[in-house]
Coordinates of C-alpha atoms in Angstrom, one line a residue:
M12 CA 104.4 79.3 110.1
I13 CA 102.9 76.0 111.0
V14 CA 101.6 73.0 109.2
G15 CA 99.5 71.7 112.2
E16 CA 98.8 72.6 115.8
E17 CA 101.6 70.3 116.9
Q18 CA 104.2 72.8 115.3
Q19 CA 103.0 76.0 117.2
D20 CA 105.8 76.2 119.3
I21 CA 108.4 75.8 116.6
P22 CA 110.1 79.0 115.9
A23 CA 110.5 78.1 111.9
L24 CA 109.8 75.4 109.7
A25 CA 111.3 74.1 106.3
F26 CA 110.6 71.5 103.9
S27 CA 113.5 68.8 103.5
G28 CA 115.2 68.8 100.3
G29 CA 118.1 71.0 101.0
P30 CA 119.1 74.9 100.4
D31 CA 118.8 74.6 96.6
A32 CA 115.2 72.8 96.4
M33 CA 113.4 76.1 96.8
T34 CA 110.4 74.3 98.1
L35 CA 108.8 77.3 100.1
S36 CA 109.2 79.8 97.4
F37 CA 107.4 79.3 94.0
Y38 CA 104.8 76.5 93.6
S39 CA 104.8 76.4 89.4
S40 CA 106.7 73.2 89.5
F41 CA 103.9 71.3 91.3
F42 CA 101.6 72.5 88.2
Y43 CA 103.0 69.5 86.3
L44 CA 102.4 66.7 88.8
D45 CA 99.6 64.3 88.0
R46 CA 96.1 64.7 89.4
P47 CA 96.6 62.5 92.7
S48 CA 100.0 64.1 93.5
Q49 CA 98.8 67.6 92.8
L50 CA 96.2 67.2 95.5
V51 CA 98.7 65.9 97.9
A52 CA 101.1 68.8 97.2
H53 CA 98.3 71.3 97.4
D54 CA 97.2 69.8 100.7
A55 CA 100.9 70.1 102.1
L56 CA 101.2 73.8 100.8
R57 CA 97.9 74.9 102.2
R58 CA 98.7 73.7 105.6
M59 CA 101.7 76.1 105.7
R60 CA 99.9 78.9 107.3
P61 CA 100.8 82.1 109.5
K62 CA 100.9 81.4 113.3
P63 CA 97.7 82.6 114.8
E64 CA 99.2 85.4 116.7
I65 CA 100.9 86.7 113.5
A66 CA 97.6 86.3 111.4
D67 CA 95.5 88.0 114.0
L68 CA 97.7 90.9 114.2
A69 CA 98.0 91.2 110.5
N70 CA 94.2 91.1 110.4
R71 CA 93.7 93.6 113.1
I72 CA 96.0 96.2 111.6
A73 CA 94.3 95.7 108.2
R74 CA 91.0 96.2 109.8
D75 CA 92.2 99.5 111.5
L76 CA 93.6 100.8 108.3
G77 CA 90.4 100.5 106.7
A78 CA 90.1 100.7 102.7
F79 CA 93.5 101.2 101.3
N80 CA 95.9 100.5 98.4
A81 CA 99.2 99.1 98.8
V82 CA 102.4 99.3 96.8
H83 CA 105.8 97.5 97.2
I84 CA 108.8 99.7 96.2
R85 CA 112.0 97.7 96.6
R86 CA 115.1 99.9 97.1
G87 CA 117.7 99.0 99.5
D88 CA 119.4 95.9 98.2
F89 CA 118.3 96.9 94.8
K90 CA 120.8 99.6 94.6
V91 CA 123.6 97.3 94.3
T92 CA 122.0 94.4 92.6
S93 CA 122.8 94.1 88.6
G94 CA 120.0 93.8 86.2
V95 CA 117.6 96.3 87.9
T96 CA 117.0 100.2 87.3
T97 CA 116.3 101.2 91.0
L98 CA 119.0 104.1 90.7
D99 CA 117.5 105.7 87.4
R100 CA 113.9 105.7 88.6
T101 CA 112.2 108.5 90.1
G102 CA 109.2 108.8 92.8
A103 CA 107.4 110.8 89.9
E104 CA 107.4 107.6 87.8
A105 CA 106.1 105.8 90.6
V106 CA 103.3 108.1 91.1
A107 CA 102.6 107.9 87.3
A108 CA 102.3 104.3 87.7
M109 CA 100.1 104.3 90.7
D110 CA 97.8 107.1 89.1
K111 CA 96.8 104.5 86.5
H112 CA 95.2 102.1 89.2
F113 CA 94.9 104.3 92.6
K114 CA 92.9 107.4 93.6
R115 CA 95.1 110.0 95.4
N116 CA 92.5 110.5 98.1
D117 CA 92.5 106.7 98.9
R118 CA 94.9 105.7 101.9
L119 CA 98.2 104.5 100.6
V120 CA 100.2 101.7 102.3
V121 CA 103.8 101.6 101.2
L122 CA 106.1 98.7 101.7
T123 CA 109.6 99.7 101.1
D124 CA 113.0 98.9 102.8
E125 CA 114.1 102.6 102.7
A126 CA 111.1 104.8 103.7
N127 CA 113.9 107.8 104.3
D128 CA 115.0 107.7 100.8
P129 CA 114.3 111.2 99.1
F130 CA 113.0 109.1 96.5
F131 CA 109.7 109.0 98.3
D132 CA 109.2 112.7 98.7
V133 CA 107.2 113.3 95.7
I134 CA 105.1 110.5 96.9
R135 CA 104.4 112.0 100.1
E136 CA 103.4 115.2 98.2
S137 CA 101.0 113.6 96.1
Y138 CA 99.2 111.2 98.8
D139 CA 97.7 112.9 101.8
D140 CA 97.0 109.8 103.5
L141 CA 100.3 107.9 103.4
V142 CA 101.2 104.9 105.5
F143 CA 104.7 103.4 105.6
I144 CA 103.6 100.0 106.9
D145 CA 106.9 98.9 108.9
W146 CA 106.9 102.3 110.8
H147 CA 103.1 102.1 111.3
I148 CA 103.6 98.6 112.9
L149 CA 106.4 99.6 115.1
R150 CA 104.7 102.9 116.3
Q151 CA 101.4 101.9 116.7
Y152 CA 101.5 98.3 117.7
G153 CA 105.0 98.1 119.0
R154 CA 104.0 96.1 122.1
E155 CA 101.9 93.6 120.1
F156 CA 104.8 93.2 117.6
H157 CA 107.2 92.5 120.4
D158 CA 104.7 89.8 122.0
L159 CA 104.7 88.0 118.7
P160 CA 106.5 84.4 118.6
A161 CA 109.1 86.2 116.4
H162 CA 109.6 89.9 116.3
D163 CA 112.8 90.4 114.1
S164 CA 113.0 92.0 110.8
I165 CA 111.6 88.9 109.0
A166 CA 108.6 88.8 111.2
L167 CA 108.2 92.5 110.3
A168 CA 108.4 91.9 106.6
Y169 CA 106.1 88.8 106.9
L170 CA 103.4 90.9 108.8
S171 CA 103.5 93.5 106.2
Q172 CA 102.9 91.1 103.4
L173 CA 99.8 89.7 105.0
I174 CA 98.7 93.3 105.6
A175 CA 99.1 94.2 101.9
A176 CA 97.4 91.1 100.9
Q177 CA 94.2 92.6 102.2
S178 CA 94.4 95.8 100.3
M179 CA 91.9 96.8 97.8
D180 CA 94.4 97.0 95.0
F181 CA 98.4 96.1 94.8
I182 CA 101.1 97.1 92.6
G183 CA 104.6 95.5 92.9
T184 CA 108.3 95.6 91.9
M185 CA 109.2 93.4 89.2
T186 CA 111.5 90.5 89.7
S187 CA 111.1 90.9 93.5
T188 CA 109.9 87.5 95.6
F189 CA 108.4 89.8 98.1
T190 CA 106.0 91.2 95.9
A191 CA 105.5 87.6 94.3
L192 CA 104.4 86.3 97.7
I193 CA 102.0 89.0 98.2
Q194 CA 100.4 88.4 94.7
R195 CA 100.3 84.7 95.8
Y196 CA 98.6 85.4 99.0
R197 CA 95.9 87.6 97.0
G198 CA 95.4 84.9 94.6
N199 CA 95.0 82.0 97.1
S200 CA 92.4 84.2 98.9
G201 CA 90.3 84.5 95.7
K202 CA 91.3 87.9 94.5
E203 CA 91.0 87.8 90.5
E204 CA 93.0 90.2 89.3
R205 CA 96.2 90.7 86.8
F206 CA 99.6 91.2 88.3
K207 CA 100.5 94.8 88.3
Y208 CA 104.0 96.3 88.2
L209 CA 105.4 99.8 88.6
W210 CA 108.0 99.4 85.7
N211 CA 109.9 97.0 83.6
E212 CA 113.3 96.0 85.3
L213 CA 114.8 93.9 82.5
P214 CA 117.5 95.4 80.5
P215 CA 117.7 95.5 76.9
A216 CA 119.4 92.5 75.2
G217 CA 123.3 93.5 75.1
A218 CA 122.8 96.3 77.2
R219 CA 125.7 97.4 79.7
I220 CA 124.7 96.5 83.3
E221 CA 125.8 98.3 86.5
P222 CA 124.8 97.8 90.0
G223 CA 121.2 99.3 90.4
R224 CA 121.2 100.7 86.8
H225 CA 121.2 99.9 83.2
A226 CA 119.6 101.3 79.9
L227 CA 115.7 101.4 80.1
G228 CA 114.1 98.5 78.1
D229 CA 110.6 97.1 77.1
D230 CA 111.8 93.6 76.4
V231 CA 108.8 92.6 78.9
P232 CA 106.3 95.4 77.8
L233 CA 103.7 96.5 80.2
D234 CA 100.2 98.0 79.6
N235 CA 99.2 100.0 82.7
G236 CA 101.7 97.9 84.6
V237 CA 100.4 94.4 83.4
M238 CA 102.7 92.2 81.2
I239 CA 101.7 92.2 77.6
E240 CA 101.8 88.6 76.1
A241 CA 104.7 88.5 73.6
G242 CA 103.7 85.1 72.2
S243 CA 101.4 82.2 72.2
G244 CA 101.4 79.3 74.5
P245 CA 98.8 77.2 76.8
Y246 CA 100.3 78.6 80.3
S247 CA 100.9 82.3 81.3
W248 CA 104.7 81.8 81.5
N249 CA 104.9 80.5 77.8
R250 CA 103.5 84.0 76.5
V251 CA 106.1 86.5 78.2
N252 CA 109.3 87.2 76.8
Q253 CA 111.6 84.0 77.7
R254 CA 114.3 86.2 79.0
F255 CA 112.1 86.6 82.1
N256 CA 113.0 83.7 84.3
N257 CA 109.8 82.0 85.3
G258 CA 111.4 80.0 87.8
W259 CA 112.0 82.6 90.7
M260 CA 110.9 86.2 89.3
R261 CA 107.5 86.1 89.8
E262 CA 104.4 83.9 90.9
W263 CA 101.9 82.6 88.5
P264 CA 98.4 82.3 88.6
E265 CA 98.4 78.4 87.6
S266 CA 100.1 77.9 90.9
F267 CA 97.3 79.3 93.1
L268 CA 96.0 76.8 95.7
D269 CA 92.7 76.1 93.7
D270 CA 92.0 72.4 93.6
G271 CA 89.1 72.7 91.1
A272 CA 91.2 74.7 88.6
A273 CA 94.2 72.6 89.2
L274 CA 92.4 69.2 88.4
E275 CA 90.7 70.6 85.2
R276 CA 94.1 71.9 84.0
S277 CA 95.8 68.4 84.7
A278 CA 92.6 66.9 82.8
R279 CA 92.7 69.3 79.9
R280 CA 96.1 71.0 80.3
E281 CA 95.0 74.4 79.4
Y282 CA 95.3 77.6 81.3
S283 CA 92.5 78.9 83.6
V284 CA 92.4 80.8 86.9
G285 CA 89.8 79.8 89.4
S286 CA 89.1 81.4 92.8
R287 CA 89.0 80.2 96.1
R288 CA 86.7 81.5 99.1
E289 CA 87.4 81.1 102.6
L290 CA 85.1 82.0 105.5
G291 CA 86.4 83.3 108.8
P292 CA 85.6 81.7 112.1
A293 CA 81.9 82.0 113.2
Q294 CA 81.7 84.3 116.3
A295 CA 78.8 83.2 118.7
S296 CA 77.3 86.3 120.7
K297 CA 77.4 86.6 124.1
G298 CA 74.7 84.9 126.0
D299 CA 72.9 85.5 129.1
A300 CA 75.0 85.2 132.1
A301 CA 74.0 81.9 134.2
E302 CA 75.4 79.8 136.7
V303 CA 78.4 77.9 135.3
E304 CA 77.8 74.2 134.4
T305 CA 80.9 72.0 134.3
H306 CA 81.0 69.3 131.6
A307 CA 83.6 66.3 132.6
I308 CA 84.6 64.9 129.2
G309 CA 86.1 61.4 129.6
F310 CA 88.2 59.0 127.7
R311 CA 89.7 55.6 128.8
G312 CA 89.5 56.5 132.4
R313 CA 90.7 60.1 132.4
S314 CA 88.8 63.2 132.2
L315 CA 88.9 66.9 131.4
L316 CA 86.5 69.6 133.1
V317 CA 85.3 72.0 130.5
K318 CA 83.0 75.0 131.1
S319 CA 82.2 78.6 130.2
N320 CA 80.7 81.5 131.9
D321 CA 78.3 82.2 128.7
K322 CA 75.2 80.1 128.7
R323 CA 75.0 79.7 125.0
L324 CA 78.7 78.5 125.0
S325 CA 78.1 76.0 127.7
E326 CA 75.4 74.5 125.6
S327 CA 77.6 74.4 122.5
I328 CA 80.2 72.6 124.5
R329 CA 77.6 70.0 125.9
Q330 CA 76.5 69.4 122.2
L331 CA 80.0 69.1 121.0
F332 CA 81.0 66.6 123.6
K333 CA 77.5 65.1 124.2
T334 CA 78.5 61.4 123.8
M335 CA 81.6 61.8 125.7
I336 CA 80.1 63.4 128.8
V337 CA 80.8 61.4 132.1
S338 CA 79.6 61.6 135.3
D339 CA 81.5 61.3 138.9
A340 CA 84.8 62.5 137.1
G341 CA 86.1 63.8 140.2
P342 CA 88.6 66.6 140.2
G343 CA 89.5 65.6 136.3
D344 CA 93.0 65.7 135.0
G345 CA 92.8 69.5 133.9
E346 CA 90.2 72.1 133.3
L347 CA 89.4 74.3 130.4
V348 CA 87.4 77.5 130.4
I349 CA 85.9 79.9 128.0
E350 CA 85.7 83.1 129.9
V351 CA 83.7 85.6 128.2
G352 CA 83.9 89.3 129.3
D353 CA 83.0 92.7 127.5
G354 CA 83.9 92.7 123.9
S355 CA 86.5 89.6 124.3
A356 CA 86.8 86.0 125.3
R357 CA 89.6 83.9 126.7
L358 CA 90.4 80.4 126.7
L359 CA 92.1 79.1 129.9
L360 CA 93.7 75.8 130.5
N361 CA 94.2 75.4 134.4
G362 CA 93.7 79.2 135.0
A363 CA 96.4 80.1 132.4
E364 CA 95.4 82.0 129.4
I365 CA 96.2 80.1 126.1
G366 CA 94.1 81.7 123.5
A367 CA 91.8 85.1 123.2
R368 CA 89.3 86.1 120.6
P369 CA 87.0 88.9 120.1
G370 CA 84.0 86.5 120.5
G371 CA 83.6 83.2 122.5
G372 CA 82.3 81.2 119.6
A373 CA 85.7 81.6 117.8
L374 CA 87.1 79.7 120.9
L375 CA 85.1 76.4 120.5
R376 CA 87.7 75.1 117.8
P377 CA 90.5 75.9 119.9
L378 CA 88.8 74.4 123.0
Y379 CA 88.1 71.1 121.0
R380 CA 91.8 70.9 119.8
E381 CA 93.1 71.6 123.2
V382 CA 90.7 68.8 124.5
V383 CA 92.5 66.5 122.0
R384 CA 95.9 67.6 122.8
Q385 CA 95.4 67.1 126.5
F386 CA 94.1 63.5 125.9
I387 CA 97.3 62.9 123.6
H388 CA 99.4 64.0 126.6
L389 CA 97.6 61.5 129.0
H390 CA 97.5 58.7 126.4
P391 CA 101.0 58.6 125.0
E392 CA 100.9 55.1 124.1
L393 CA 98.4 55.6 121.3
V394 CA 98.9 56.9 118.0
W395 CA 96.3 59.8 117.4
M396 CA 95.0 60.2 113.9
H397 CA 93.5 63.3 111.9
A398 CA 90.9 61.0 110.4
A399 CA 87.1 59.8 110.5
C400 CA 86.1 56.1 111.6
A401 CA 83.4 53.7 111.2
A402 CA 83.1 50.1 112.0
S403 CA 81.0 47.0 111.3
E404 CA 81.2 43.5 112.5
R405 CA 83.9 42.8 110.0
G406 CA 86.2 45.6 111.4
A407 CA 86.8 49.3 111.2
V408 CA 87.6 51.7 108.1
I409 CA 89.8 54.9 109.0
L410 CA 89.8 57.7 106.7
P411 CA 92.7 60.0 107.2
G412 CA 92.9 63.2 105.7
S413 CA 93.0 66.9 106.1
W414 CA 90.0 69.6 106.0
G415 CA 87.6 69.5 102.9
S416 CA 88.3 65.9 102.0
G417 CA 85.0 64.5 103.1
K418 CA 85.8 62.4 106.0
T419 CA 82.8 63.2 108.0
T420 CA 80.4 62.9 105.2
L421 CA 81.9 59.5 104.2
A422 CA 81.9 58.2 108.0
L423 CA 78.2 59.2 108.1
E424 CA 77.3 57.5 104.8
L425 CA 78.8 54.3 106.2
V426 CA 76.6 54.8 109.2
K427 CA 73.7 54.9 106.8
K428 CA 74.9 51.3 105.8
S429 CA 74.7 50.1 109.4
Y430 CA 78.1 51.0 110.6
T431 CA 78.7 52.4 114.0
F432 CA 80.3 55.6 114.4
L433 CA 83.7 56.0 116.1
S434 CA 84.9 59.7 115.3
D435 CA 84.8 62.2 112.5
D436 CA 88.1 64.0 113.3
I437 CA 90.2 62.3 115.7
V438 CA 90.9 58.6 115.8
P439 CA 93.0 57.2 118.5
F440 CA 94.8 53.9 117.5
D441 CA 96.2 51.3 120.0
P442 CA 99.1 49.7 118.3
E443 CA 99.3 47.0 120.8
N444 CA 96.4 45.2 119.7
G445 CA 95.5 46.8 116.4
T446 CA 92.4 48.5 117.4
V447 CA 90.8 52.0 117.1
I448 CA 89.0 53.5 119.9
P449 CA 86.1 55.7 119.8
F450 CA 86.4 59.2 120.3
P451 CA 82.7 60.2 119.3
A452 CA 82.5 63.9 119.5
T453 CA 79.4 65.2 117.9
P454 CA 80.4 65.1 114.2
Q455 CA 80.3 68.5 112.3
V456 CA 79.2 68.1 108.6
R457 CA 79.2 70.3 105.4
P458 CA 76.5 70.1 102.9
Q459 CA 78.2 68.5 100.0
S460 CA 75.9 69.0 97.3
G461 CA 76.8 71.9 95.0
A462 CA 80.5 72.0 96.1
S463 CA 82.8 72.3 92.9
S464 CA 86.2 71.5 94.4
R465 CA 87.6 70.6 97.7
D466 CA 88.3 74.3 98.3
A467 CA 84.6 74.9 97.8
L468 CA 83.7 71.8 99.9
G469 CA 86.3 73.2 102.6
S470 CA 84.9 76.5 102.7
L471 CA 81.1 75.7 103.4
P472 CA 80.0 76.2 107.1
K473 CA 79.7 72.8 109.2
S474 CA 76.8 72.1 111.4
P475 CA 76.2 69.5 114.1
F476 CA 74.5 65.9 113.0
L477 CA 73.2 64.3 116.0
L478 CA 73.5 60.6 116.0
D479 CA 71.1 57.8 117.8
E480 CA 72.9 56.2 120.7
Q481 CA 72.9 53.0 118.8
Q482 CA 74.8 54.4 115.9
I483 CA 77.6 55.2 118.3
A484 CA 80.3 52.4 118.8
A485 CA 80.8 51.7 122.4
S486 CA 83.9 49.6 122.2
P487 CA 87.1 49.4 120.3
A488 CA 87.2 47.8 116.9
H489 CA 89.9 45.8 114.9
L490 CA 91.1 48.1 111.9
S491 CA 90.6 46.4 108.8
L492 CA 90.9 49.2 105.9
I493 CA 92.5 52.3 105.6
A494 CA 91.3 54.7 102.8
F495 CA 92.5 58.3 101.9
P496 CA 89.7 60.5 100.9
W497 CA 90.0 62.9 98.1
F498 CA 87.0 64.9 97.0
V499 CA 87.0 65.7 93.2
A500 CA 84.0 67.4 91.8
G501 CA 82.7 65.5 88.7
S502 CA 84.8 62.3 89.2
R503 CA 83.5 58.5 89.6
A504 CA 84.2 56.8 92.8
E505 CA 87.5 55.0 92.6
L506 CA 89.8 53.3 94.6
A507 CA 93.8 53.3 93.9
P508 CA 95.7 51.0 95.8
V509 CA 98.5 52.5 97.9
S510 CA 101.9 50.7 98.8
P511 CA 102.6 49.8 102.3
G512 CA 105.6 52.2 102.5
H513 CA 103.4 55.1 101.1
M514 CA 100.5 54.3 103.4
V515 CA 102.7 54.4 106.4
G516 CA 104.1 57.6 105.4
K517 CA 100.8 59.2 104.8
L518 CA 99.5 57.9 108.3
L519 CA 102.5 59.5 110.0
E520 CA 101.6 62.7 108.0
N521 CA 98.0 62.6 109.4
S522 CA 99.3 61.7 113.1
L523 CA 98.8 64.3 115.6
S524 CA 100.8 62.6 118.2
F525 CA 103.8 61.6 116.2
P526 CA 106.2 64.2 117.9
A527 CA 105.2 63.0 121.1
N528 CA 105.1 59.2 120.4
E529 CA 108.0 57.0 121.5
D530 CA 109.7 55.1 118.7
A531 CA 108.7 51.8 120.0
T532 CA 105.1 53.2 119.6
I533 CA 105.6 54.2 116.1
Q534 CA 107.2 50.9 115.3
K535 CA 104.3 48.9 116.5
M536 CA 101.9 51.1 114.5
C537 CA 103.9 50.4 111.5
D538 CA 104.1 46.6 112.1
A539 CA 100.2 46.6 113.0
V540 CA 99.1 48.3 109.7
A541 CA 101.6 46.9 107.3
S542 CA 99.6 44.1 105.9
L543 CA 96.3 45.9 105.9
P544 CA 94.7 46.9 102.5
A545 CA 95.2 50.8 101.9
Y546 CA 93.7 52.9 99.1
D547 CA 93.4 56.4 97.9
L548 CA 89.7 57.1 97.4
F549 CA 88.7 59.8 94.7
Y550 CA 85.1 60.6 94.9
D551 CA 82.3 63.1 94.0
R552 CA 79.3 61.3 95.3
A553 CA 79.7 59.8 98.9
D554 CA 77.1 57.4 98.5
E555 CA 79.1 55.9 95.8
A556 CA 82.2 56.0 97.8
A557 CA 80.7 54.3 100.9
D558 CA 79.5 51.7 98.5
L559 CA 83.0 50.8 97.4
L560 CA 84.3 50.8 100.9
V561 CA 81.7 48.3 102.0
G562 CA 82.3 46.1 98.9
V563 CA 86.0 46.1 99.9
I564 CA 85.7 45.1 103.4
A565 CA 82.8 42.9 103.0

C-alpha cells in the first residue's frame, strides 16, 4: 500500500502507534473526532491505497471474470479457534444461505483458505460456474502475480479482497476481519448495501466452547444473513447485541470514508449512510500518427525532454506544460516518452519502461508526476509541497492539501483578485530565502458548483484553465501566509489558527521531497516558516474564502 507516490518502492507501510494501536484495522474510533480532525483522519486513511500494480491486476481479473457474486467462507484457522462454529457447519447450510441472495446460474467466486476441504463438495455440485479465486489467480495469472512488488500469501489474500469488492453481491463470515475489509472496500466505493453473513458465529451465553465448535445460538439474530437490530441507539453498533465486540469483529457503515456523511453526523450526531463515487482515469483515444514533437520543460536552469508518438497526446502534453516550455534546452537532463501502440501505451524514462496503461491518456497524470519527481531529484535544495500558490505584492499564499480540497479553485479565485498564479498542484519552496518558486503547469480545475462533499468535489472531472501570460508569476515570491483548505459543503468561510508546531507537521505531511531532503534543508524550512501566520480554511464558496485570505494578507 502507498500513501503517496514517494512511498511507491517501500514494501509495506504502517502508521506509528505500536502493535496495539490497530490503526490500520477498523476506523470506527475516528467517528468520534471533531469535524476538523475527522477530515484530517479521512484524508490520511483515503490516501492508503493499493500499489498501482496490485490495483491494476485486481481490476483486470475482475473484468475478465465478468458479472459474479462472491462469498468468503473462513475455514482453516477457525477449526482451532474458540468461539466459532466451523466444525459444526455444512456446505449445504452455506448453499442455503447463498440461495437467499445469489442465483445459482451466476458465476460464484469463493474466497477461502481450504478449497480442498470436503465441505465444498456440495457447493461445487450446486454451482456450475464456481471459481476459487486464489487458485484462479495462481493458475491463470501466475506470471503477472509473481511480477507484483509482493507475491506472498498476504499479497494473494489482498488481491482476492480487491477482486471480491467488485462483485455484484457479497456474503461474508461473521467475526472475520477478512470479510470486514471487503465490506469496507465496497462501502467506500459507494455500494449501498446491508452487510450479509452466512450464519451466526457467536455461542449462546454460558455455552460450552471447544476449538471450532459450540452450540448454535441466535444471540445475534439474522434475517437472510443481515443482523437484526436488538435494541435502540443512535449508531449501528448500539443496536446489535452488545456481546458482539464492535471493536474488531466487523466494520460499521459510519466508518466509510464519506466526508459529507461524516460531517453531517458530527453536526447532528445521528446515524446516516452516504455514498461516494469515484471516476476512473480518462483514456485518450489514439490520434493520428505524426512526426514526433519534443517539448523541453524547463525549471531553474534544468530541463526535461517530453514527447509522444501520438498527435493528440503530444498536444495534451504541450497544453499541460505550456507556460514551462523552453527553447534551446540542449540535450536536457532526461527524456520522458508516452509511446502508444496497438491496444496499449507505455511511459518511458530514458528508454526504460516505468508504466503502462491500456490507453495513452491514462499516462498523462503519471507523466506529470514523473516530471515533478525528476525535478525534485535535480533540485534537492528545495522543499517541494503538494499545494497551490498565488501571490500579490504583499507576498505569496500557499494552500497545501490533498485532492478535493479545492486548492486550484482557491488559487484561481485569488488570481481574479489581481494575484499572480504560481502553481495549482506543486509548490517548490526555497528555505534559504523563504521564497516560493513558480511551477506554473496549466491549472486543472473541477467545477465546484453542485458538489455536496469533498468526496463529491474530488470525483468531478478536471479540465484545463488557460491563463493570460500577465496572470502568471515570472519570479519567486516571499511566502507570507499558509492556509490548509478544507471544502465543507454548506459551511461559511472560516479561518482557524494553526499552531507553529502543527503547521510544520502539516507542511511536512504535504511535502513530496521530505524523504530526499537533507535534515539541514528541513530545519531551514522549519525556521523560515515558524513565524508565519497559518490557518485551517473551512469553506463552501471559494470566492468568500479568497476574500478572507486577501483580508488576512492585506
